[in-house]
mmCIF file of C-alpha atoms in Angstrom:
data_model
loop_
_atom_site.group_PDB
_atom_site.id
_atom_site.type_symbol
_atom_site.label_atom_id
_atom_site.label_comp_id
_atom_site.label_asym_id
_atom_site.label_seq_id
_atom_site.Cartn_x
_atom_site.Cartn_y
_atom_site.Cartn_z
ATOM 1 C CA MET A 1 -0.410 -0.179 -0.075
ATOM 2 C CA PHE A 2 2.887 2.352 1.087
ATOM 3 C CA GLN A 3 4.556 1.456 -2.689
ATOM 4 C CA ILE A 4 1.186 2.330 -4.583
ATOM 5 C CA MET A 5 1.051 5.705 -2.250
ATOM 6 C CA LEU A 6 4.558 6.568 -3.094
ATOM 7 C CA ALA A 7 4.130 6.417 -6.873
ATOM 8 C CA LEU A 8 0.701 7.777 -7.048
ATOM 9 C CA THR A 9 2.593 10.949 -5.087
ATOM 10 C CA CYS A 10 5.685 10.914 -7.391
ATOM 11 C CA PHE A 11 3.338 10.781 -10.542
ATOM 12 C CA ILE A 12 1.551 13.895 -9.135
ATOM 13 C CA MET A 13 4.286 15.831 -8.409
ATOM 14 C CA THR A 14 6.284 15.193 -11.415
ATOM 15 C CA GLY A 15 3.025 15.283 -13.919
ATOM 16 C CA CYS A 16 3.237 13.917 -17.337
ATOM 17 C CA PRO A 17 6.240 14.343 -19.242
ATOM 18 C CA SER A 18 6.984 17.351 -21.741
ATOM 19 C CA PRO A 19 6.216 16.840 -25.375
ATOM 20 C CA ILE A 20 9.530 16.233 -27.656
ATOM 21 C CA ARG A 21 10.295 19.331 -28.643
ATOM 22 C CA LEU A 22 10.453 20.179 -32.669
ATOM 23 C CA THR A 23 12.573 23.269 -33.454
ATOM 24 C CA ASP A 24 10.333 24.075 -36.174
ATOM 25 C CA SER A 25 8.035 26.738 -36.193
ATOM 26 C CA PRO A 26 4.770 27.209 -38.520
ATOM 27 C CA GLN A 27 6.274 29.329 -40.770
ATOM 28 C CA MET A 28 9.584 26.809 -41.368
ATOM 29 C CA HIS A 29 6.874 24.416 -42.793
ATOM 30 C CA GLU A 30 5.730 27.148 -45.236
ATOM 31 C CA GLU A 31 9.689 27.977 -45.860
ATOM 32 C CA ARG A 32 10.229 24.343 -46.851
ATOM 33 C CA GLN A 33 8.341 24.733 -49.746
ATOM 34 C CA LEU A 34 9.780 27.482 -51.127
ATOM 35 C CA PRO A 35 11.736 27.173 -54.175
ATOM 36 C CA PRO A 36 15.805 28.176 -54.111
ATOM 37 C CA ASP A 37 14.993 29.762 -57.258
ATOM 38 C CA TRP A 38 11.614 31.168 -58.435
ATOM 39 C CA LEU A 39 13.154 32.032 -62.270
ATOM 40 C CA GLU A 40 14.238 28.380 -62.155
ATOM 41 C CA ILE A 41 10.914 26.662 -61.610
ATOM 42 C CA SER A 42 8.291 25.821 -64.254
ATOM 43 C CA PRO A 43 5.433 28.451 -64.881
ATOM 44 C CA LEU A 44 3.091 26.011 -64.164
ATOM 45 C CA ASP A 45 4.244 24.798 -60.984
ATOM 46 C CA GLU A 46 1.695 24.801 -58.483
ATOM 47 C CA ARG A 47 3.668 27.319 -56.109
ATOM 48 C CA MET A 48 2.847 29.839 -58.816
ATOM 49 C CA LYS A 49 -0.519 29.971 -58.469
ATOM 50 C CA TYR A 50 -0.148 31.610 -54.716
ATOM 51 C CA LEU A 51 1.711 34.806 -56.431
ATOM 52 C CA GLU A 52 -0.240 37.446 -57.703
ATOM 53 C CA ILE A 53 -0.740 38.129 -61.398
ATOM 54 C CA SER A 54 1.616 40.973 -61.592
ATOM 55 C CA THR A 55 4.241 39.617 -59.896
ATOM 56 C CA ARG A 56 3.820 36.437 -62.117
ATOM 57 C CA GLN A 57 4.127 38.874 -65.061
ATOM 58 C CA SER A 58 7.588 40.323 -63.609
ATOM 59 C CA LEU A 59 8.827 37.053 -62.836
ATOM 60 C CA ALA A 60 7.976 36.161 -66.762
ATOM 61 C CA ASP A 61 9.373 39.304 -67.840
ATOM 62 C CA LEU A 62 12.473 38.898 -66.086
ATOM 63 C CA ARG A 63 13.329 35.441 -67.661
ATOM 64 C CA VAL A 64 12.504 36.833 -71.020
ATOM 65 C CA GLU A 65 15.350 39.631 -70.243
ATOM 66 C CA ILE A 66 17.813 36.916 -68.616
ATOM 67 C CA THR A 67 16.909 34.931 -72.289
ATOM 68 C CA LEU A 68 17.920 37.500 -74.418
ATOM 69 C CA TYR A 69 21.107 38.891 -72.380
ATOM 70 C CA LYS A 70 22.350 35.127 -72.484
ATOM 71 C CA LYS A 71 21.703 35.366 -76.168
ATOM 72 C CA SER A 72 23.395 38.331 -76.446
ATOM 73 C CA GLN A 73 26.993 39.203 -77.638
ATOM 74 C CA ALA A 74 28.151 40.653 -74.397
ATOM 75 C CA PHE A 75 27.458 37.218 -72.681
ATOM 76 C CA HIS A 76 29.449 35.420 -74.886
ATOM 77 C CA GLN A 77 32.494 37.490 -74.217
ATOM 78 C CA THR A 78 32.382 37.767 -70.411
ATOM 79 C CA GLY A 79 30.162 35.011 -69.492
ATOM 80 C CA LEU A 80 29.056 36.766 -66.493
ATOM 81 C CA ILE A 81 25.517 38.716 -65.750
ATOM 82 C CA PRO A 82 25.742 42.243 -65.110
ATOM 83 C CA GLU A 83 25.086 42.877 -61.401
ATOM 84 C CA SER A 84 21.995 44.984 -62.105
ATOM 85 C CA LEU A 85 20.307 41.840 -63.682
ATOM 86 C CA LEU A 86 21.712 39.907 -60.478
ATOM 87 C CA LEU A 87 19.985 42.606 -58.318
ATOM 88 C CA LYS A 88 17.059 42.334 -60.152
ATOM 89 C CA MET A 89 17.125 38.539 -59.544
ATOM 90 C CA ARG A 90 17.616 38.957 -56.074
ATOM 91 C CA THR A 91 15.049 41.281 -55.788
ATOM 92 C CA ILE A 92 12.153 39.278 -57.490
ATOM 93 C CA ASN A 93 13.070 35.976 -55.439
ATOM 94 C CA GLN A 94 12.875 37.925 -51.950
ATOM 95 C CA GLU A 95 9.421 39.570 -53.319
ATOM 96 C CA CYS A 96 7.642 36.016 -54.622
ATOM 97 C CA ASN A 97 9.358 34.434 -51.168
ATOM 98 C CA MET A 98 6.988 37.074 -49.201
ATOM 99 C CA GLU A 99 4.370 36.980 -51.375
ATOM 100 C CA PHE A 100 4.244 33.060 -51.420
ATOM 101 C CA ILE A 101 4.734 33.006 -47.291
ATOM 102 C CA ASN A 102 1.875 35.893 -47.092
ATOM 103 C CA SER A 103 -0.423 34.288 -49.568
ATOM 104 C CA PRO A 104 -4.202 33.869 -48.301
ATOM 105 C CA TYR A 105 -3.885 30.666 -49.782
ATOM 106 C CA VAL A 106 -0.869 29.808 -48.060
ATOM 107 C CA LEU A 107 -2.572 31.088 -44.661
ATOM 108 C CA ALA A 108 -5.625 29.244 -45.439
ATOM 109 C CA GLN A 109 -4.016 26.159 -45.135
ATOM 110 C CA LYS A 110 -3.014 27.044 -41.615
ATOM 111 C CA MET A 111 -5.779 28.843 -40.307
ATOM 112 C CA SER A 112 -3.624 29.749 -36.831
ATOM 113 C CA PRO A 113 -0.355 30.006 -38.020
ATOM 114 C CA GLU A 114 0.491 30.697 -33.991
ATOM 115 C CA MET A 115 -1.145 27.974 -32.337
ATOM 116 C CA TYR A 116 0.895 24.799 -32.548
ATOM 117 C CA ASP A 117 -0.817 21.592 -32.966
ATOM 118 C CA THR A 118 0.453 17.927 -32.304
ATOM 119 C CA LEU A 119 3.402 18.678 -35.115
ATOM 120 C CA TYR A 120 4.562 21.509 -33.531
ATOM 121 C CA THR A 121 5.580 22.770 -29.840
ATOM 122 C CA ASN A 122 6.253 25.909 -28.829
ATOM 123 C CA PRO A 123 9.794 26.218 -28.090
ATOM 124 C CA GLU A 124 9.466 28.768 -25.130
ATOM 125 C CA LEU A 125 6.825 27.008 -23.846
ATOM 126 C CA TYR A 126 8.719 23.636 -23.497
ATOM 127 C CA LEU A 127 11.628 25.334 -21.799
ATOM 128 C CA ARG A 128 9.287 27.242 -19.174
ATOM 129 C CA ASN A 129 7.556 23.710 -18.532
ATOM 130 C CA ASN A 130 11.134 21.772 -18.058
ATOM 131 C CA ALA A 131 12.275 24.882 -15.910
ATOM 132 C CA ASN A 132 8.981 24.259 -13.541
ATOM 133 C CA GLU A 133 9.349 20.521 -13.939
ATOM 134 C CA GLN A 134 13.161 20.905 -12.953
ATOM 135 C CA GLN A 135 11.952 22.941 -9.670
ATOM 136 C CA ASN A 136 9.367 20.455 -9.048
ATOM 137 C CA LEU A 137 11.548 17.630 -8.795
ATOM 138 C CA ARG A 138 14.070 19.721 -6.340
ATOM 139 C CA GLY A 139 11.180 20.727 -4.402
ATOM 140 C CA VAL A 140 9.957 17.008 -3.537
ATOM 141 C CA VAL A 141 13.245 16.413 -1.607
ATOM 142 C CA ASP A 142 12.587 19.439 0.361
ATOM 143 C CA ASP A 143 8.740 18.339 0.898
ATOM 144 C CA TRP A 144 9.690 14.467 1.509
ATOM 145 C CA ASN A 145 12.501 15.907 3.987
ATOM 146 C CA ARG A 146 9.558 18.237 5.922
ATOM 147 C CA TRP A 147 6.884 15.152 5.767
ATOM 148 C CA TRP A 148 9.178 13.068 7.984
ATOM 149 C CA PHE A 149 10.727 15.973 10.105
ATOM 150 C CA ILE A 150 14.448 15.480 9.056
ATOM 151 C CA ASP A 151 14.807 19.302 7.588
ATOM 152 C CA GLU A 152 15.764 20.422 11.029
ATOM 153 C CA PRO A 153 17.458 19.373 13.833
ATOM 154 C CA SER A 154 15.711 16.830 16.568
ATOM 155 C CA PRO A 155 13.895 19.285 19.321
ATOM 156 C CA LEU A 156 14.690 15.956 21.448
ATOM 157 C CA SER A 157 17.943 16.254 23.736
ATOM 158 C CA PRO A 158 20.645 14.099 22.935
ATOM 159 C CA TYR A 159 21.382 13.190 26.112
ATOM 160 C CA PRO A 160 19.679 10.434 27.914
ATOM 161 C CA ILE A 161 16.844 12.044 30.400
ATOM 162 C CA VAL A 162 16.422 10.348 33.539
ATOM 163 C CA SER A 163 13.116 10.656 35.564
ATOM 164 C CA PRO A 164 13.710 11.511 39.258
#
C-alpha cells in the first residue's frame, strides 16, 4: 500500500512528461515549400498560383530579359551576368518568397499559424515547462524531508533524560 501511495505521489508531483521538442516553427513549414530560385521553376508549377498576377508577369518578363541577355554578344564575351540583372533576380526572388508565405491561400491552409498543434511545440513553452518541472522535482526532496521531519535538527535532547 505504501509503494502505491509513493508512486501516486511521485506521479502527481512530476506530472506528465514534456512533449518532444521540435525546432520547427509553423513558418518554417511554409519556408520548406519555397523554391531555391523562382526563376528556375516552371510557370506551370503549383506554387506559382499563390503569387499575384502582376508578380507572375514580372517573373516572366525577367525570364525573357535573362534569356535575351544570354543570347547577346556581351554574355558570350564575358560569360557573366551584370550586377544590375543579378540585383533584379535577387529582388524578384525575395518578393516571390514574401508573397508566397503571406499568400491568403497559404495562410488559409493553416488558419491559426501561431497555434501549435500536435506537430509543433512552442520552444518557449517547452523551456518554461522544463524549468518548472525541474524546480518541482527539486522541491520533492524538500517536501519529503518536511513530511518526515528531517529537514531540521531534532528538538529532543541528545542526552538521555532520567526521571527522578
